Structures are given as C-alpha cells and as structure tokens.
Short mmCIF file of C-alpha atoms in Angstrom, two decimals:
data_model
loop_
_atom_site.label_atom_id
_atom_site.label_comp_id
_atom_site.label_asym_id
_atom_site.label_seq_id
_atom_site.Cartn_x
_atom_site.Cartn_y
_atom_site.Cartn_z
CA MET O 91 0.46 -3.13 28.58
CA ALA O 92 -2.42 -0.08 28.91
CA VAL O 93 -4.68 2.16 27.28
CA ARG O 94 -6.85 4.95 27.92
CA VAL O 95 -9.07 7.12 26.42
CA GLN O 96 -9.68 10.53 28.42
CA THR O 97 -10.63 14.06 28.74
CA GLN O 98 -8.60 14.88 31.51
CA ASP O 99 -4.86 15.55 30.95
CA PHE O 100 -1.79 13.70 31.77
CA ASP O 101 1.32 14.03 33.88
CA ILE O 102 4.06 12.63 31.77
CA ALA O 103 6.35 12.36 35.29
CA ALA O 104 3.55 10.67 37.00
CA GLU O 105 3.01 8.22 34.04
CA ILE O 106 6.37 7.14 33.62
CA ALA O 107 6.38 6.28 37.80
CA ALA O 108 3.91 4.27 37.61
CA LEU O 109 5.08 1.78 34.98
CA THR O 110 8.77 1.82 36.56
CA ALA O 111 7.56 1.27 40.18
CA ASP O 112 9.13 -1.57 42.42
CA ARG O 113 11.10 -2.43 38.85
CA THR O 114 14.83 -2.84 38.30
CA ASP O 115 14.21 -4.80 34.70
CA ILE O 116 13.92 -1.79 32.29
CA GLY O 117 17.04 -0.44 31.25
CA ALA O 118 15.22 2.23 28.32
CA VAL O 119 12.37 4.45 28.76
CA VAL O 120 10.99 6.48 25.64
CA THR O 121 8.05 8.48 25.48
CA PHE O 122 6.19 10.43 22.70
CA THR O 123 4.02 13.16 23.33
CA GLY O 124 1.86 14.81 20.70
CA LEU O 125 0.65 18.85 21.26
CA VAL O 126 -2.20 21.37 19.44
CA ARG O 127 -0.08 23.28 17.07
CA GLY O 128 -1.49 27.17 17.80
CA THR O 129 -0.76 28.24 14.47
CA ALA O 130 -0.70 26.53 10.25
CA ALA O 131 -0.06 28.66 7.35
CA GLY O 132 -0.48 31.91 9.11
CA ARG O 133 -3.89 30.86 10.63
CA ASP O 134 -4.09 30.90 14.71
CA LEU O 135 -6.23 28.09 15.94
CA VAL O 136 -8.61 28.20 19.12
CA SER O 137 -8.97 25.32 19.67
CA MET O 138 -9.35 21.76 18.03
CA THR O 139 -11.85 19.26 19.31
CA LEU O 140 -11.58 15.50 19.18
CA GLU O 141 -14.31 12.96 18.58
CA HIS O 142 -13.71 9.32 18.61
CA TYR O 143 -15.28 6.13 18.12
CA PRO O 144 -15.69 4.51 22.04
CA GLY O 145 -15.22 1.05 22.62
CA MET O 146 -13.85 0.63 18.67
CA THR O 147 -10.96 3.34 19.99
CA GLU O 148 -9.84 1.58 22.72
CA ALA O 149 -9.86 -2.08 20.79
CA GLU O 150 -7.38 -0.25 17.76
CA LEU O 151 -5.21 0.96 20.80
CA GLU O 152 -5.01 -2.66 22.45
CA ALA O 153 -4.48 -4.05 18.65
CA VAL O 154 -1.62 -2.06 17.60
CA GLU O 155 0.24 -2.44 21.26
CA ALA O 156 -0.31 -6.03 21.61
CA GLU O 157 1.62 -6.26 17.86
CA ALA O 158 4.44 -3.87 19.45
CA HIS O 159 4.60 -6.48 22.10
CA ALA O 160 4.94 -9.31 19.30
CA ARG O 161 7.74 -7.25 17.36
CA TRP O 162 9.83 -5.80 20.34
CA PRO O 163 11.52 -7.16 23.90
CA LEU O 164 8.95 -4.52 25.32
CA GLN O 165 8.85 -4.47 29.43
CA ALA O 166 6.01 -2.27 29.27
CA SER O 167 3.93 0.40 27.65
CA LEU O 168 1.47 2.64 27.82
CA ILE O 169 -0.84 4.87 25.35
CA VAL O 170 -3.25 7.68 26.24
CA HIS O 171 -4.79 9.70 23.85
CA ARG O 172 -7.38 12.52 24.72
CA VAL O 173 -10.70 13.98 23.51
CA GLY O 174 -12.58 16.80 23.11
CA GLU O 175 -11.99 20.64 23.07
CA LEU O 176 -7.60 21.29 23.49
CA GLN O 177 -6.52 24.17 23.71
CA PRO O 178 -3.02 25.69 21.98
CA GLY O 179 -0.43 23.93 23.34
CA ALA O 180 -2.22 21.18 25.16
CA ASN O 181 -1.24 17.40 25.72
CA ILE O 182 -3.41 15.06 22.39
CA VAL O 183 -1.44 11.51 23.08
CA LEU O 184 1.32 10.49 25.23
CA VAL O 185 2.61 7.47 24.14
CA ILE O 186 5.44 5.23 26.85
CA THR O 187 7.19 2.13 25.60
CA ALA O 188 9.97 0.52 27.93
CA SER O 189 12.51 -2.19 26.95
CA PRO O 190 15.82 -3.45 28.45
CA HIS O 191 17.46 -1.73 25.62
CA ARG O 192 16.89 2.08 23.99
CA HIS O 193 16.28 0.55 20.73
CA ALA O 194 13.35 -1.58 20.68
CA ALA O 195 11.74 1.15 22.46
CA PHE O 196 12.39 3.90 20.36
CA GLN O 197 11.15 1.97 17.41
CA ALA O 198 8.11 0.48 19.15
CA ALA O 199 7.03 4.12 20.40
CA GLU O 200 7.48 5.31 16.51
CA PHE O 201 5.98 2.44 15.61
CA LEU O 202 2.37 2.79 17.81
CA MET O 203 2.56 6.31 16.33
CA ASP O 204 2.38 5.26 13.45
CA TYR O 205 -0.27 2.20 14.05
CA LEU O 206 -1.90 4.87 15.65
CA LYS O 207 -2.26 7.22 13.70
CA THR O 208 -4.19 5.68 10.46
CA ARG O 209 -6.39 2.89 12.65
CA ALA O 210 -7.53 4.19 15.89
CA PRO O 211 -10.99 5.81 15.01
CA PHE O 212 -10.08 9.69 16.07
CA TRP O 213 -10.95 12.74 14.05
CA LYS O 214 -10.00 16.63 14.78
CA LYS O 215 -12.05 19.25 14.11
CA GLU O 216 -10.05 22.40 13.92
CA LYS O 217 -11.91 26.04 15.46
CA TRP O 218 -9.71 29.00 13.35
CA ALA O 219 -9.53 32.96 15.08
CA ASP O 220 -11.25 33.78 11.67
CA GLY O 221 -14.26 31.62 12.27
CA GLN O 222 -13.48 29.05 9.91
CA THR O 223 -14.44 25.31 11.57
CA ALA O 224 -13.28 22.68 9.34
CA TRP O 225 -12.65 19.01 9.87
CA VAL O 226 -8.44 17.50 9.50
CA ASP O 227 -8.42 15.27 6.36
CA ALA O 228 -6.37 12.38 6.78
CA ARG O 229 -2.55 12.99 5.18
CA GLU O 230 -1.14 10.64 2.63
CA THR O 231 2.28 11.02 4.33
CA ASP O 232 0.65 8.76 7.25
CA ALA O 233 -0.35 6.18 5.27
CA THR O 234 3.25 5.82 3.95
CA ALA O 235 4.83 6.35 7.20
CA VAL O 236 3.07 2.90 8.33
CA GLU O 237 3.73 1.40 5.25
CA ARG O 238 7.61 0.87 6.15
CA TRP O 239 6.36 -1.34 8.81
CA THR O 240 5.52 -3.99 6.24
CA ARG O 241 8.41 -4.07 5.02
CA SER O 242 10.54 -4.41 7.90
CA THR O 243 11.33 -4.14 11.63
CA SER O 244 15.60 -3.50 11.83
CA MET Q 294 -33.71 -17.42 3.65
CA THR Q 295 -32.23 -14.47 5.84
CA VAL Q 296 -34.36 -12.70 8.55
CA ALA Q 297 -34.62 -9.23 8.37
CA THR Q 298 -33.41 -7.98 11.30
CA GLU Q 299 -32.39 -4.55 12.71
CA ILE Q 300 -29.09 -3.21 12.87
CA THR Q 301 -27.45 -0.24 14.14
CA LEU Q 302 -25.92 2.72 12.37
CA ARG Q 303 -23.48 5.17 13.41
CA TYR Q 304 -21.96 8.19 12.12
CA PHE Q 305 -18.89 9.89 12.85
CA ALA Q 306 -17.20 13.49 12.26
CA TRP Q 307 -18.38 15.59 9.28
CA ILE Q 308 -20.52 12.45 8.26
CA ARG Q 309 -22.46 12.58 11.28
CA GLU Q 310 -22.54 16.46 10.63
CA LYS Q 311 -24.14 15.71 7.11
CA THR Q 312 -26.34 13.06 8.15
CA GLY Q 313 -27.84 15.44 11.14
CA ARG Q 314 -27.39 11.78 13.15
CA ALA Q 315 -24.76 10.11 15.20
CA GLU Q 316 -26.89 6.92 15.15
CA GLU Q 317 -29.99 5.34 13.91
CA ARG Q 318 -31.71 1.56 14.19
CA LEU Q 319 -33.20 0.46 11.33
CA THR Q 320 -33.25 -2.57 8.71
CA LEU Q 321 -31.32 -2.97 5.68
CA PRO Q 322 -32.76 -3.74 1.99
CA PRO Q 323 -32.13 -7.51 1.34
CA THR Q 324 -30.85 -6.51 -2.02
CA LEU Q 325 -27.65 -5.17 -0.10
CA GLN Q 326 -24.85 -7.44 -0.27
CA THR Q 327 -21.66 -5.41 0.57
CA VAL Q 328 -20.43 -2.15 2.71
CA ALA Q 329 -20.23 -0.70 -0.97
CA ASP Q 330 -23.60 -1.69 -1.81
CA LEU Q 331 -24.79 -0.14 1.33
CA LEU Q 332 -22.70 3.29 0.68
CA ALA Q 333 -24.66 3.40 -2.58
CA TRP Q 334 -28.14 3.02 -0.79
CA GLN Q 335 -27.01 5.54 1.89
CA ALA Q 336 -26.90 8.16 -0.84
CA THR Q 337 -30.56 7.22 -2.39
CA ARG Q 338 -32.11 8.35 1.35
CA GLY Q 339 -32.87 11.77 0.96
CA PRO Q 340 -30.98 14.78 0.10
CA GLU Q 341 -28.87 14.98 3.69
CA PHE Q 342 -27.72 11.46 2.82
CA ALA Q 343 -27.09 12.12 -0.89
CA ASP Q 344 -25.10 15.16 0.32
CA ALA Q 345 -23.17 12.65 3.48
CA PHE Q 346 -22.69 9.78 0.88
CA ALA Q 347 -21.66 11.69 -2.19
CA LYS Q 348 -18.22 10.70 -2.71
CA PRO Q 349 -18.39 6.75 -1.22
CA GLY Q 350 -14.20 7.06 -2.09
CA VAL Q 351 -13.71 9.06 0.63
CA ILE Q 352 -15.95 6.90 3.59
CA ARG Q 353 -14.42 4.04 5.74
CA ALA Q 354 -16.35 1.38 7.58
CA ALA Q 355 -16.31 -1.15 9.95
CA ILE Q 356 -18.63 -3.49 10.93
CA ASP Q 357 -19.20 -4.76 14.49
CA GLN Q 358 -15.72 -2.23 15.47
CA ARG Q 359 -13.55 -3.33 13.09
CA HIS Q 360 -12.21 -2.03 10.18
CA VAL Q 361 -13.77 -3.21 6.59
CA LYS Q 362 -13.47 -2.87 3.09
CA PRO Q 363 -15.99 -1.62 0.45
CA ALA Q 364 -16.13 -5.47 -0.54
CA SER Q 365 -16.79 -6.83 2.60
CA PRO Q 366 -19.73 -8.89 3.31
CA LEU Q 367 -23.15 -7.24 5.72
CA ALA Q 368 -24.16 -10.72 6.56
CA GLY Q 369 -24.36 -11.04 9.95
CA ALA Q 370 -23.48 -7.62 11.16
CA ARG Q 371 -25.02 -5.87 14.00
CA GLU Q 372 -23.75 -2.36 13.79
CA ILE Q 373 -22.27 -0.50 10.80
CA ALA Q 374 -20.25 2.78 11.70
CA PHE Q 375 -19.10 5.30 8.76
CA PHE Q 376 -16.53 8.06 8.99
CA PRO Q 377 -13.84 9.87 7.08
CA PRO Q 378 -10.17 8.82 7.14
CA VAL Q 379 -9.00 8.64 11.43
CA THR Q 380 -6.47 11.83 12.05
CA GLY Q 381 -5.87 10.87 15.66
CA GLY Q 382 -2.41 11.13 17.70
#
C-alpha cells in the first residue's frame, strides 16, 4: 500500500514494474489513469491547476486505500495524484490494484477512484483560452457513484 | 470553564481567494459551539469574509484534518479548515 502526492509526472509501466517486482503470487493488475481534457462544451482549456490540503490529503488517500484492502483480497496497491498546473493531455491521477484474480482488482480500482473523488481534499481550477478562470464544481454524479459501495461490494 | 486558546484556521480554493488568506491564527469567541456557529460567525468578519461565507451550505469543513459536519462540536480543535466540495481525481 502506498500513496503519493507530487508535482512531477508518473511512469505507469515503471510503477507497475515496481509493484510486481520479485513477486509470483499476483495474478491481476488493474490501472486507472485520469488525464486533463483539453476541451469542454466547445471551449479550449489552457491548463488545470490542482490545489490540495497537505497532510489531510495523504491521510484520506491512505484511509481509502486501507478500506479497499479490507473489502477485497488485494496484494498491492498504489495511488499517485499530481498537484500544480497541468496542461491538456497530462496525467492527473494513477490508481493501481493487484490481486490473485481480476474481479477484486477491477472493483477495488473503481472503488478507490469513487472514494478519492468525494473525500480527498483536492480542488481543480481551470484556465480557458478565452481568458476566463473558474474553480471546478463538484459533480452530483460523483456523490451517487460512491453511494453504491455502501450497498454492496459484489 | 475552558481557557480560550489560539487555533489555526485554513482556507482552500475559492474560499482562500475570497478571504485573501491561506491561514491565520486566532482565538474564537467562546460562544461558538459548532462548525455551523463558526461558519455563521465567519460571515460577520468584514466584506471579504461576508462574500466568502455568504452561502455556508456549499462550504465543507475539516477539524484537525478530518471531515466534519455542520453540527460537529469545535471543542478541542487545533486546526479548522474551510473548503468547497472536493474535485480531485
């Protein structure tokens, strides 16, 4: 289990290799990568700046990771989240889960992303080509996405 | 009887921009019991704070780096943070 908050980019292949090095028990590795979209409703994005709450961010990510390990038979996991100013196409977040079989790895990765989006203290500010800047509003769909995990893990 | 102690208040995202500060140290009035009380009091601290805390329903809070609800008590808090709903991922 590990979480990292960093300004620099991450190398997905290198992270998988590090997570699975010298192990023969892992049967499934799932990764999710979130990227900066360059357009929305016909408008062009210049950049997206991510702010966070140092200390609380890491604590929340560690808590959600521990919860995933309690729910599924995970053998390894990693959450990397970038902060600072990011350009369109840049990586924002990486989640990796490893388990003996794919089901747990798929489900845990989705669970981690759903919880991260509603609990981890990150905020996005968008800068648009027309000169406008705006803080991103939280989505109702993110709240409903996380609710399903309170009903069932199957 | 509790001794009034100085605590840290922290602000993030548009609340930081509107208040014009990322953090401050101050002693809260002893009449404030809950997070909701503190949100209401913040709006009385001048035009910047009135603007930042005009809609307390859209503001989230954390005490000592844990999410709390409006009804949560302030007693014992060392650090209280205010921020909009999170938008990471």
